[in-house]
């Protein structure tokens, strides 16, 4: 038995990977970034994530979305 939610997330990861490969011409297997640079990328992505969550929460509070 397969979990449809897990399967859909796996598919999204594959699609996201393809977008990145097409956009940047490389994969996460690249070796040209230092550990510090990888950490900086992760920090920047995390900051974006928090901004998206804040936006969603603000909309929810304004519209009483469920």
GROMACS .gro file of C-alpha atoms in nm:
model
   66
    1UNK     CA    1   0.000   0.000   0.000
    2UNK     CA    2   0.128   0.350  -0.086
    3UNK     CA    3   0.047   0.675   0.084
    4UNK     CA    4  -0.095   0.915  -0.175
    5UNK     CA    5   0.024   1.220   0.016
    6UNK     CA    6   0.381   1.090   0.033
    7UNK     CA    7   0.369   0.999  -0.335
    8UNK     CA    8   0.248   1.347  -0.429
    9UNK     CA    9   0.526   1.510  -0.226
   10UNK     CA   10   0.786   1.286  -0.392
   11UNK     CA   11   0.650   1.391  -0.731
   12UNK     CA   12   0.669   1.758  -0.629
   13UNK     CA   13   1.034   1.710  -0.525
   14UNK     CA   14   1.112   1.556  -0.864
   15UNK     CA   15   0.941   1.843  -1.045
   16UNK     CA   16   1.120   2.100  -0.826
   17UNK     CA   17   1.452   1.931  -0.902
   18UNK     CA   18   1.387   1.952  -1.275
   19UNK     CA   19   1.302   2.322  -1.248
   20UNK     CA   20   1.629   2.383  -1.063
   21UNK     CA   21   1.832   2.183  -1.312
   22UNK     CA   22   1.679   2.375  -1.602
   23UNK     CA   23   1.721   2.711  -1.429
   24UNK     CA   24   2.072   2.668  -1.289
   25UNK     CA   25   2.215   2.396  -1.511
   26UNK     CA   26   2.329   2.189  -1.214
   27UNK     CA   27   2.205   1.967  -0.932
   28UNK     CA   28   2.254   1.961  -0.557
   29UNK     CA   29   2.547   1.729  -0.628
   30UNK     CA   30   2.747   2.038  -0.724
   31UNK     CA   31   3.071   2.088  -0.533
   32UNK     CA   32   3.148   2.453  -0.603
   33UNK     CA   33   2.982   2.588  -0.287
   34UNK     CA   34   3.130   2.582   0.061
   35UNK     CA   35   2.939   2.458   0.362
   36UNK     CA   36   2.893   2.819   0.464
   37UNK     CA   37   2.742   2.903   0.126
   38UNK     CA   38   2.501   2.609   0.154
   39UNK     CA   39   2.403   2.732   0.500
   40UNK     CA   40   2.345   3.082   0.363
   41UNK     CA   41   2.119   2.942   0.089
   42UNK     CA   42   1.923   2.749   0.352
   43UNK     CA   43   1.887   3.060   0.570
   44UNK     CA   44   1.759   3.264   0.275
   45UNK     CA   45   1.508   2.993   0.178
   46UNK     CA   46   1.394   2.968   0.540
   47UNK     CA   47   1.342   3.343   0.555
   48UNK     CA   48   1.127   3.324   0.241
   49UNK     CA   49   0.928   3.041   0.400
   50UNK     CA   50   0.855   3.250   0.709
   51UNK     CA   51   0.744   3.542   0.492
   52UNK     CA   52   0.503   3.314   0.305
   53UNK     CA   53   0.363   3.183   0.634
   54UNK     CA   54   0.317   3.536   0.766
   55UNK     CA   55   0.133   3.633   0.446
   56UNK     CA   56  -0.097   3.332   0.473
   57UNK     CA   57  -0.164   3.396   0.842
   58UNK     CA   58  -0.243   3.763   0.775
   59UNK     CA   59  -0.485   3.669   0.498
   60UNK     CA   60  -0.645   3.406   0.720
   61UNK     CA   61  -0.690   3.651   1.005
   62UNK     CA   62  -0.834   3.918   0.774
   63UNK     CA   63  -1.071   3.680   0.596
   64UNK     CA   64  -1.129   3.429   0.877
   65UNK     CA   65  -1.029   3.155   0.634
   66UNK     CA   66  -1.057   2.798   0.756
   0.00000   0.00000   0.00000
